[in-house]
Short mmCIF file of N, CA, C and O in Angstrom, two decimals:
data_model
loop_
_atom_site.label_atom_id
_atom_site.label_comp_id
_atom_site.label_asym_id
_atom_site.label_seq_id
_atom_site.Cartn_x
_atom_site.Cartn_y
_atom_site.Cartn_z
N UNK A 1 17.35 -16.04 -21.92
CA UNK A 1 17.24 -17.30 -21.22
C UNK A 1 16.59 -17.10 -19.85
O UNK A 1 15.67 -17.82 -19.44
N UNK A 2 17.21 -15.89 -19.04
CA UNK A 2 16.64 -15.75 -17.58
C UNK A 2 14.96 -15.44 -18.29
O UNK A 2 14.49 -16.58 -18.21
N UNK A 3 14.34 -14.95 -18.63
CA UNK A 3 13.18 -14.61 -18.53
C UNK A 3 12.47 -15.78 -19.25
O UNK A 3 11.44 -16.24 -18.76
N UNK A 4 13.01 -16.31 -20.44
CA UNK A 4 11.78 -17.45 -20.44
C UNK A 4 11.40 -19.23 -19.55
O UNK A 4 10.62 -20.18 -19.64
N UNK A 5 12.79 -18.67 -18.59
CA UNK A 5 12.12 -19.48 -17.67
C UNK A 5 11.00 -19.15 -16.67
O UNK A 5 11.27 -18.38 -15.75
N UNK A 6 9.84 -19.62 -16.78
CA UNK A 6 8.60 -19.32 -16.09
C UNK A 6 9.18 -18.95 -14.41
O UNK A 6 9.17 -17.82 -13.91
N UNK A 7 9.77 -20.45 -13.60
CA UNK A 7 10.27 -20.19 -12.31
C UNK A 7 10.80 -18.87 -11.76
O UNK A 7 10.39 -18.12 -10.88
N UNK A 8 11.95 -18.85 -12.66
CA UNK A 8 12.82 -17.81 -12.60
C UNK A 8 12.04 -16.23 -12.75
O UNK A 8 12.03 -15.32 -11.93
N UNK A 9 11.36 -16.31 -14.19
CA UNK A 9 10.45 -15.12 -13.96
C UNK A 9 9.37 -14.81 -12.68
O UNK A 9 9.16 -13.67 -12.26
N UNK A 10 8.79 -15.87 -12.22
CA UNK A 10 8.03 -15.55 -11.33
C UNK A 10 8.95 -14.91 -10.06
O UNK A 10 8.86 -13.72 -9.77
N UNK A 11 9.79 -15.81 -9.38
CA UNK A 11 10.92 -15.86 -8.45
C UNK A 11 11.32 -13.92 -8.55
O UNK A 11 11.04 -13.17 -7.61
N UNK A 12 11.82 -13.55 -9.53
CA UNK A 12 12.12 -12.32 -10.23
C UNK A 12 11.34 -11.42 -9.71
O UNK A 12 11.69 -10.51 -8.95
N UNK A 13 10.35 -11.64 -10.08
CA UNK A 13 9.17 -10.78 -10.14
C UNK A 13 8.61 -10.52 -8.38
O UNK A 13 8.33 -9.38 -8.01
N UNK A 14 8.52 -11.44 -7.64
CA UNK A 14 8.38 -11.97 -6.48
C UNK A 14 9.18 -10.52 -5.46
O UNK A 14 8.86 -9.65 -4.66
N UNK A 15 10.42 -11.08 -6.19
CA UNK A 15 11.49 -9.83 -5.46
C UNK A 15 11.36 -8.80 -5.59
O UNK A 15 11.52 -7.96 -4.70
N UNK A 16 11.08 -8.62 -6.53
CA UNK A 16 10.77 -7.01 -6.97
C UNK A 16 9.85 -6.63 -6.45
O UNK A 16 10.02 -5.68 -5.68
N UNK A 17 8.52 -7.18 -6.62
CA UNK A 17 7.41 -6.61 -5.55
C UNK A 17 7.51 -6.46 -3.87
O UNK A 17 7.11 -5.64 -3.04
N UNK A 18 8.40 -7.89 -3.85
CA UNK A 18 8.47 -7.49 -2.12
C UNK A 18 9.52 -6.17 -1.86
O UNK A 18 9.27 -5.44 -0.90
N UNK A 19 10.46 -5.92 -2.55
CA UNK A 19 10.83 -4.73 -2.12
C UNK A 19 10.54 -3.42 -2.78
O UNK A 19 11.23 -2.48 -2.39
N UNK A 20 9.66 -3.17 -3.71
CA UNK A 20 8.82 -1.96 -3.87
C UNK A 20 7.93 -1.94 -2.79
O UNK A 20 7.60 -0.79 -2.51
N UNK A 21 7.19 -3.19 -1.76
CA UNK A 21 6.30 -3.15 -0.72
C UNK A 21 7.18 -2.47 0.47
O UNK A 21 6.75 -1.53 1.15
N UNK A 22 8.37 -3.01 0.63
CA UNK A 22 9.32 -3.12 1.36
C UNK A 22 9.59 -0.96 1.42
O UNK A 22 9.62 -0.22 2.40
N UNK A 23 9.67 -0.74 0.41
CA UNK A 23 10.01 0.72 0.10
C UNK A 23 8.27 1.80 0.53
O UNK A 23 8.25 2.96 0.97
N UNK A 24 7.25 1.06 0.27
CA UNK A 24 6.13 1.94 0.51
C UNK A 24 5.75 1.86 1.65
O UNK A 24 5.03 2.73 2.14
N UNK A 25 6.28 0.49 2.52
CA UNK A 25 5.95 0.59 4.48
C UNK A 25 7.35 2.05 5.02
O UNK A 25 7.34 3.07 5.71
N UNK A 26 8.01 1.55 4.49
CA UNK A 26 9.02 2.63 5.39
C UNK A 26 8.75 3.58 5.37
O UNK A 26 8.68 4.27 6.39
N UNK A 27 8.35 4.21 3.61
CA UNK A 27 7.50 5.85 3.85
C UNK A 27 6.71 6.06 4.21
O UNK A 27 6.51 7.21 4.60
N UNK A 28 5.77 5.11 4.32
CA UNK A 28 4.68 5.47 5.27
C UNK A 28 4.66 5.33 6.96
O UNK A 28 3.93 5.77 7.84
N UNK A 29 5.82 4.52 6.93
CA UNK A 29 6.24 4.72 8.33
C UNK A 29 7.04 6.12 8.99
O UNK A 29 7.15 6.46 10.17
N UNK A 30 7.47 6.65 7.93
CA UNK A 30 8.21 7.90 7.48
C UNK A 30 7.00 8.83 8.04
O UNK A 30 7.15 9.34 9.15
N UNK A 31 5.72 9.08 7.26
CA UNK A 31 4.99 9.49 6.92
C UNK A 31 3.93 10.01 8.24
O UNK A 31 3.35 11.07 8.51
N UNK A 32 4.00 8.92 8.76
CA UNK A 32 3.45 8.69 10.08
C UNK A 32 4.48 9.27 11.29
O UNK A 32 4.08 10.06 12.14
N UNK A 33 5.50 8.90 11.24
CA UNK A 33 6.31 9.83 12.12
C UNK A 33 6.40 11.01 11.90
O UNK A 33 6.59 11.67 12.92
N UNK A 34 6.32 11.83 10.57
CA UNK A 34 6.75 12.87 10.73
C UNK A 34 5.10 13.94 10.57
O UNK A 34 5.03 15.17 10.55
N UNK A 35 4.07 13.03 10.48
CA UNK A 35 2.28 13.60 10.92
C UNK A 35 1.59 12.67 11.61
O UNK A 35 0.70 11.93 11.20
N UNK A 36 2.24 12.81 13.09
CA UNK A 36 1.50 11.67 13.80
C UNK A 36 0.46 12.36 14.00
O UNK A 36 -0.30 11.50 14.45
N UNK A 37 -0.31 13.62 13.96
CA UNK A 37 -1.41 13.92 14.69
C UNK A 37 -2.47 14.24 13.35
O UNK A 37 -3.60 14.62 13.66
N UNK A 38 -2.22 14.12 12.18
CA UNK A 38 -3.08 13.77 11.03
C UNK A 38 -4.69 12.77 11.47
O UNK A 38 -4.56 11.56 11.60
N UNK A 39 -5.69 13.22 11.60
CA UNK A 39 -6.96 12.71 11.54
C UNK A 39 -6.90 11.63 10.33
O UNK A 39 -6.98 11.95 9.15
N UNK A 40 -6.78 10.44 10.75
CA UNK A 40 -6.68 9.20 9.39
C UNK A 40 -8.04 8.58 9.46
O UNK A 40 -8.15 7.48 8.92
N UNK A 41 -9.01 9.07 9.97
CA UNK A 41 -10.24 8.32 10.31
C UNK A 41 -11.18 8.61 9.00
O UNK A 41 -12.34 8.21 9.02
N UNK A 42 -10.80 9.15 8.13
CA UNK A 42 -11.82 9.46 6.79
C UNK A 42 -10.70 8.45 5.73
O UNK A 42 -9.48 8.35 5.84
N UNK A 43 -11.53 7.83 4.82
CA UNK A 43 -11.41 6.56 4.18
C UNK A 43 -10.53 7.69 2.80
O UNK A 43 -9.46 7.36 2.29
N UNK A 44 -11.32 9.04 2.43
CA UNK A 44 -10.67 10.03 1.80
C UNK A 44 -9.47 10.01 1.80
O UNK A 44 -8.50 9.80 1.08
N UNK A 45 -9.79 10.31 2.89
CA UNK A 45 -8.04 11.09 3.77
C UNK A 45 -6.62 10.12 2.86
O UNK A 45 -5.62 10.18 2.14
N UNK A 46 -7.64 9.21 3.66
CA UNK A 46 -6.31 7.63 3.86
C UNK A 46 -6.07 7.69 2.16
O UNK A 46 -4.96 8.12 1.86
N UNK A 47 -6.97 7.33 1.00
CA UNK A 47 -6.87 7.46 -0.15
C UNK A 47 -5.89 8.43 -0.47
O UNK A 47 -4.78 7.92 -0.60
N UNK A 48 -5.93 9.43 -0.60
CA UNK A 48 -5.29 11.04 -0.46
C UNK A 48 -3.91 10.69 -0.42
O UNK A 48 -3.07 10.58 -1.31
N UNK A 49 -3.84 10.48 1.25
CA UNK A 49 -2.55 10.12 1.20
C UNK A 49 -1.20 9.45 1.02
O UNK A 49 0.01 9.68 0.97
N UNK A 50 -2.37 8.24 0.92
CA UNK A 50 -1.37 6.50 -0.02
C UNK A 50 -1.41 7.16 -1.27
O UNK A 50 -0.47 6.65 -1.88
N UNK A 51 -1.85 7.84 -1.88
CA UNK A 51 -1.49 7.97 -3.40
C UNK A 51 -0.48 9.31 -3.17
O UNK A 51 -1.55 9.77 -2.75
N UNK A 52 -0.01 9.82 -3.10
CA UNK A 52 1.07 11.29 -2.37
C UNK A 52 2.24 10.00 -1.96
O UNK A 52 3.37 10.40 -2.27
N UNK A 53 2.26 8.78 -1.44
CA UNK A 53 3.22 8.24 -0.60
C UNK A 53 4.00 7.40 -2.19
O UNK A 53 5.14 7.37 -2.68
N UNK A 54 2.50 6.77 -2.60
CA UNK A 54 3.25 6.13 -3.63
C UNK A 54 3.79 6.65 -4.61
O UNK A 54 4.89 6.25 -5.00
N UNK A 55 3.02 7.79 -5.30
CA UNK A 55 3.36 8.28 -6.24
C UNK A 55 4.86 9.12 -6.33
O UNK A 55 5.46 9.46 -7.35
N UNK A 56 5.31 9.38 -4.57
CA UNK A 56 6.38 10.03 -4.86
C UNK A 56 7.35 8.81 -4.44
O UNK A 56 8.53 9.06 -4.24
N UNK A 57 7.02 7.92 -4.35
CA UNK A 57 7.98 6.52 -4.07
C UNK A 57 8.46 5.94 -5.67
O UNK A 57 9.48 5.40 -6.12
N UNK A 58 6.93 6.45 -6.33
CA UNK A 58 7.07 5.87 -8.28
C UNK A 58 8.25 6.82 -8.50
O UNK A 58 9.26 6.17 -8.80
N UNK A 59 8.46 8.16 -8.46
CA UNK A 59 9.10 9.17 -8.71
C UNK A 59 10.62 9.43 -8.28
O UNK A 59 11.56 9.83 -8.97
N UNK A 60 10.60 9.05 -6.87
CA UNK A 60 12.29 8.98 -6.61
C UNK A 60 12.83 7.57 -6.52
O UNK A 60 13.92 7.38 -5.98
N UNK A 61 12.07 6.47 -7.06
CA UNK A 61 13.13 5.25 -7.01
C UNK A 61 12.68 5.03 -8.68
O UNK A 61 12.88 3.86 -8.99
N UNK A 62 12.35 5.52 -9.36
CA UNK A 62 12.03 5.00 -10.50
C UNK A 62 11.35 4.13 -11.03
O UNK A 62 11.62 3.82 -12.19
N UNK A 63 10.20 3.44 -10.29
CA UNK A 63 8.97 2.58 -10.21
C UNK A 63 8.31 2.75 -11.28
O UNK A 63 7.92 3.88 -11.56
N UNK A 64 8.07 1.79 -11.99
CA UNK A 64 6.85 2.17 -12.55
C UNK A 64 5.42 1.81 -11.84
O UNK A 64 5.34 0.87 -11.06
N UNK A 65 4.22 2.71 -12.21
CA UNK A 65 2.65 2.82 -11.49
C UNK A 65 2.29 1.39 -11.82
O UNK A 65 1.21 1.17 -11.27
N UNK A 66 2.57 0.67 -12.26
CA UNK A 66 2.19 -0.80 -12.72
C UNK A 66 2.74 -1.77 -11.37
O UNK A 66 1.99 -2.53 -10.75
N UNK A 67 3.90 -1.59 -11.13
CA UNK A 67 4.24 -2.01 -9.89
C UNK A 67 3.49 -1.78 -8.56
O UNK A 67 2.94 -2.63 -7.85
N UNK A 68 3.60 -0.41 -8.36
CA UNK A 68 2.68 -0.27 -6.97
C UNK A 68 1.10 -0.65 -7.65
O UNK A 68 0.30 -0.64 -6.72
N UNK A 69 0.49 -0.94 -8.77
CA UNK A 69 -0.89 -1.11 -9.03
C UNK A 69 -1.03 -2.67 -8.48
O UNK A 69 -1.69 -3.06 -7.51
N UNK A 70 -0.23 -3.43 -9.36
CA UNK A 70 0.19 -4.85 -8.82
C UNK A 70 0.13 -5.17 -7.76
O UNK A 70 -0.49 -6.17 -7.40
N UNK A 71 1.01 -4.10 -6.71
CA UNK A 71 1.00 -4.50 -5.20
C UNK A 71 -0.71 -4.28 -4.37
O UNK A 71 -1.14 -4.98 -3.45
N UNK A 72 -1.42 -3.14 -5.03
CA UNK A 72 -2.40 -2.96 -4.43
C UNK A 72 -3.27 -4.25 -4.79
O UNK A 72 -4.07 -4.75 -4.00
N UNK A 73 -3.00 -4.75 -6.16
CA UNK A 73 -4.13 -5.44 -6.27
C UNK A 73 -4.35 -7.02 -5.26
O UNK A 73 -5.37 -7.64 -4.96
N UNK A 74 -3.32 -7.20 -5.03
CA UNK A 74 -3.18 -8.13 -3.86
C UNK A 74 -3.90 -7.59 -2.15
O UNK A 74 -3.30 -7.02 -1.23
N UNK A 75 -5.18 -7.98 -2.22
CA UNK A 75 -6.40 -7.28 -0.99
C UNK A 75 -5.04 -7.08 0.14
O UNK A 75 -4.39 -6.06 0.34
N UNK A 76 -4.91 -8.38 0.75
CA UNK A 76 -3.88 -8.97 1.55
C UNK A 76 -2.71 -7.36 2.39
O UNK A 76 -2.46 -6.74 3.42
N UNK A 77 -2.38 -7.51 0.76
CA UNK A 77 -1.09 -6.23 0.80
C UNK A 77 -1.50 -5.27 1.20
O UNK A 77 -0.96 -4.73 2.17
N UNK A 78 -2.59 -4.73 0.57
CA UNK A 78 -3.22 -3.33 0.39
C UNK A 78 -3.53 -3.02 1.63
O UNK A 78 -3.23 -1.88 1.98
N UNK A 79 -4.11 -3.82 2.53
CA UNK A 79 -4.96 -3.43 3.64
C UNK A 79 -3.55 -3.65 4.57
O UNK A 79 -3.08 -2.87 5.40
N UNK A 80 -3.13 -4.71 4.23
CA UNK A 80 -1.82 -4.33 5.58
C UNK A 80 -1.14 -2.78 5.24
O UNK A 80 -0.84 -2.04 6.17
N UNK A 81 -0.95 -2.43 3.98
CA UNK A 81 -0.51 -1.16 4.08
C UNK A 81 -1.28 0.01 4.22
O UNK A 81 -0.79 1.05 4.66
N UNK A 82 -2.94 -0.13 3.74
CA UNK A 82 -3.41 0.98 4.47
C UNK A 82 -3.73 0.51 6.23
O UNK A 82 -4.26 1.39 6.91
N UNK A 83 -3.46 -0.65 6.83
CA UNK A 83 -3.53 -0.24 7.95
C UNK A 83 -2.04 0.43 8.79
O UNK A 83 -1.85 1.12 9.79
N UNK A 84 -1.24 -0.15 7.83
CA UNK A 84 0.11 0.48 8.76
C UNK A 84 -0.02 2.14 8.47
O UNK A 84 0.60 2.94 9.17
N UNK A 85 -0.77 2.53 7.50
CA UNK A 85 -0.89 4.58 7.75
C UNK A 85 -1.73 4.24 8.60
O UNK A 85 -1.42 4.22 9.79
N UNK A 86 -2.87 3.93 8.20
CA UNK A 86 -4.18 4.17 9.95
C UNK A 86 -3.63 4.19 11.08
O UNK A 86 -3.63 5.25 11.71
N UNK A 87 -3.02 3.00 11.63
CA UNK A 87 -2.94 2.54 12.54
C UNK A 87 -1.65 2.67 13.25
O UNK A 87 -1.34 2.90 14.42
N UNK A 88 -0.97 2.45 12.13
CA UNK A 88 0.69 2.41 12.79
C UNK A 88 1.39 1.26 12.65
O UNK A 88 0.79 0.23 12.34
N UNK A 89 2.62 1.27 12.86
CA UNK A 89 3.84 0.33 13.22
C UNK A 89 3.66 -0.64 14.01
O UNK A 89 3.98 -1.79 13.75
N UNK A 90 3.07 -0.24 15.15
CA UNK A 90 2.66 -0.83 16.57
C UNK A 90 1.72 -1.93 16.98
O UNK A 90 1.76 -2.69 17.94
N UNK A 91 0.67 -1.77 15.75
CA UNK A 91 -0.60 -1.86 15.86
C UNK A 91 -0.91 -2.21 14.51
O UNK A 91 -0.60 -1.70 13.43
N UNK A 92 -1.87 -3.63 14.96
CA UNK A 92 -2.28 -3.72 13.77
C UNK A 92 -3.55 -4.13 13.46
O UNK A 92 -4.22 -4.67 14.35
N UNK A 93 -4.09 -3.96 12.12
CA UNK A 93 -5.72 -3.59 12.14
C UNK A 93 -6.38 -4.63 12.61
O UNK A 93 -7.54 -4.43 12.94
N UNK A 94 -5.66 -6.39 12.79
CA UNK A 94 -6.37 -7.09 13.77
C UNK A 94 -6.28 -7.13 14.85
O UNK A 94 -6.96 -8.10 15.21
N UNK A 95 -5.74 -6.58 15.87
CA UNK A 95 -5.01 -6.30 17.22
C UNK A 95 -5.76 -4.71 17.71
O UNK A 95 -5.70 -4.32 18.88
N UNK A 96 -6.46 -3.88 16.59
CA UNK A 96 -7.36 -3.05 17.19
C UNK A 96 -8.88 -3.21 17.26
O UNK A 96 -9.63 -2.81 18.15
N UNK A 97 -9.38 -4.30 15.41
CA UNK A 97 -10.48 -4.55 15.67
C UNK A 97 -10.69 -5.95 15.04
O UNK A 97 -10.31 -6.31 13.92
N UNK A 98 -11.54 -6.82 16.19
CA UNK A 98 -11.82 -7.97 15.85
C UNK A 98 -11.83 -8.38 14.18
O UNK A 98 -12.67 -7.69 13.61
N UNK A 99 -11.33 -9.05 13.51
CA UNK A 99 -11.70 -9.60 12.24
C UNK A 99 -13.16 -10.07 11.89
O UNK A 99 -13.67 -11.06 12.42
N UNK A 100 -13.84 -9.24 10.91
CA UNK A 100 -15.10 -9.43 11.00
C UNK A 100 -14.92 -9.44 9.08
O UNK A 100 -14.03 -8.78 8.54
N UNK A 101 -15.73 -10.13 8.43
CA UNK A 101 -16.04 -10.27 7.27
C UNK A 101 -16.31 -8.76 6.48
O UNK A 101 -15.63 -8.26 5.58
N UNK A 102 -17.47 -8.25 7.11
CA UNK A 102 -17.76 -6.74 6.76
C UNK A 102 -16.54 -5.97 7.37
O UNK A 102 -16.55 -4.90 6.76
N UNK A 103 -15.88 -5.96 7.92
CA UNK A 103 -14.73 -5.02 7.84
C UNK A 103 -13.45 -5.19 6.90
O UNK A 103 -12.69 -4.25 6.70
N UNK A 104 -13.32 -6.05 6.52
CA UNK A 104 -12.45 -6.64 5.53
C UNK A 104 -12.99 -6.52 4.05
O UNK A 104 -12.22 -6.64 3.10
N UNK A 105 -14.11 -6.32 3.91
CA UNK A 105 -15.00 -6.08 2.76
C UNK A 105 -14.21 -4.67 2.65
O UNK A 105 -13.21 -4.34 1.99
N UNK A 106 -15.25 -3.77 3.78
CA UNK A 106 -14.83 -2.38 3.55
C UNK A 106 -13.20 -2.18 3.25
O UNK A 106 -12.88 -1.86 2.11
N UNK A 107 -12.16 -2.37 4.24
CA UNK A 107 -10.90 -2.24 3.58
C UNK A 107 -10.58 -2.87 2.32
O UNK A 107 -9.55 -2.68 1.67
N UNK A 108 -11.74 -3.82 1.94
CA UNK A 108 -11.35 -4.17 -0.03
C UNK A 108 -11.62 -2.27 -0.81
O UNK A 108 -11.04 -1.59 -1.65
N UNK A 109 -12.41 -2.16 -0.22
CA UNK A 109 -12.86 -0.92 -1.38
C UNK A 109 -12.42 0.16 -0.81
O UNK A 109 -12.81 1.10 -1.49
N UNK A 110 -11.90 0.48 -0.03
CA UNK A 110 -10.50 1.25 0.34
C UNK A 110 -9.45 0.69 -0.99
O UNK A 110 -9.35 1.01 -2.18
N UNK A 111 -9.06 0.13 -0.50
CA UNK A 111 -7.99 -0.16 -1.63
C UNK A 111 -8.41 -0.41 -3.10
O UNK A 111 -7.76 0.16 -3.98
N UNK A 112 -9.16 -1.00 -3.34
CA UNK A 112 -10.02 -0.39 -4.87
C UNK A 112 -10.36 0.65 -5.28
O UNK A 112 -10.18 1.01 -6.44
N UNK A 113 -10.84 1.25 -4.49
CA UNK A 113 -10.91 2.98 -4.99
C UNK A 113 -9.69 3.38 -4.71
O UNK A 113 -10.10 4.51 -4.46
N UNK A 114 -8.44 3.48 -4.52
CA UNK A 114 -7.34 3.67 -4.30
C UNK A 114 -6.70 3.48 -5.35
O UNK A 114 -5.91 4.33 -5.74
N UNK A 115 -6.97 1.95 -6.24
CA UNK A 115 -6.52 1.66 -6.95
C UNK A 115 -7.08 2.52 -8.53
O UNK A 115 -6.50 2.88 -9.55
N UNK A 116 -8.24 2.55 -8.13
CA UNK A 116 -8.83 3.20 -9.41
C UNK A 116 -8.59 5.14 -9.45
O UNK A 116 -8.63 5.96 -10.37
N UNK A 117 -8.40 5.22 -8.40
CA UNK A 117 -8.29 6.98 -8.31
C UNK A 117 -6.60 7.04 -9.13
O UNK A 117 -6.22 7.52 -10.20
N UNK A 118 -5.96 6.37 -8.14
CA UNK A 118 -4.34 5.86 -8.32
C UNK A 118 -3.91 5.90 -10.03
O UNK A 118 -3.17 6.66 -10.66
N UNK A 119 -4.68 4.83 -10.41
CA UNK A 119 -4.46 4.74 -11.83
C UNK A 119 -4.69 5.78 -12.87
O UNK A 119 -4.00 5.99 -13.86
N UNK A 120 -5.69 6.34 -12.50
CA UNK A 120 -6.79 7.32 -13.98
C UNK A 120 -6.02 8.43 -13.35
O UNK A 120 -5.63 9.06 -14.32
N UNK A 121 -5.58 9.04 -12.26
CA UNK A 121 -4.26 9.92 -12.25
C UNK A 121 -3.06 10.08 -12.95
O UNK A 121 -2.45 11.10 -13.26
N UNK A 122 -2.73 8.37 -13.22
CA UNK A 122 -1.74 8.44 -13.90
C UNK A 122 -1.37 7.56 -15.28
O UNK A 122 -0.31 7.75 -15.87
#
């Protein structure tokens, strides 16, 4: 009954993503405290390391890769969470650089290639 209500499934589903999101800011807030002096300025790097954050987030809470894929695929999400590794807690990627169309492009394919490295890994 709970699941074939559409509401309810969505509602469901809703929760669950916000706190698998909820679980991949803290480690990376984790992540960041405990390598604040990590060079994050290569788009690599940043890739590299969101997949190391998530994958061991899939691993000790029992996630499945479909979940964090889900979350990336939302631009929105993705870039707020690769800016909270770039950038930080403090700071955020509109509060360091003006919102410009082409920069928001580029953080799409940050997180697309993220998503596609992410996946065919696993």
């Amino acid at each position: 009954m709970l699941l074939t209500e559409p509401n309810v499934f969505a509602s469901e589903r809703k929760k669950y993503l916000d706190s698998v999101t909820n679980i991949l800011e803290r480690d990376i807030k984790f992540e960041r405290y405990r390598y604040p002096n990590i060079d994050r300025t290569e788009n690599q790097i940043l890739i590299s390391e969101m997949g190391k954050i998530a994958q061991k987030v899939c691993q000790e809470n029992n996630i499945p890769f479909t979940a964090v894929n889900e979350i990336f695929t939302d631009s929105d999400r993705g870039v707020k969470l690769f800016s909270l590794l770039k950038f930080g807690s403090n700071n955020s990627y509109q509060d360091i650089v003006p919102e410009r169309k082409s920069k928001k492009e580029k953080e799409k394919k940050i997180v697309d290639s993220f998503i596609y490295k992410f996946m065919s890994n696993n």
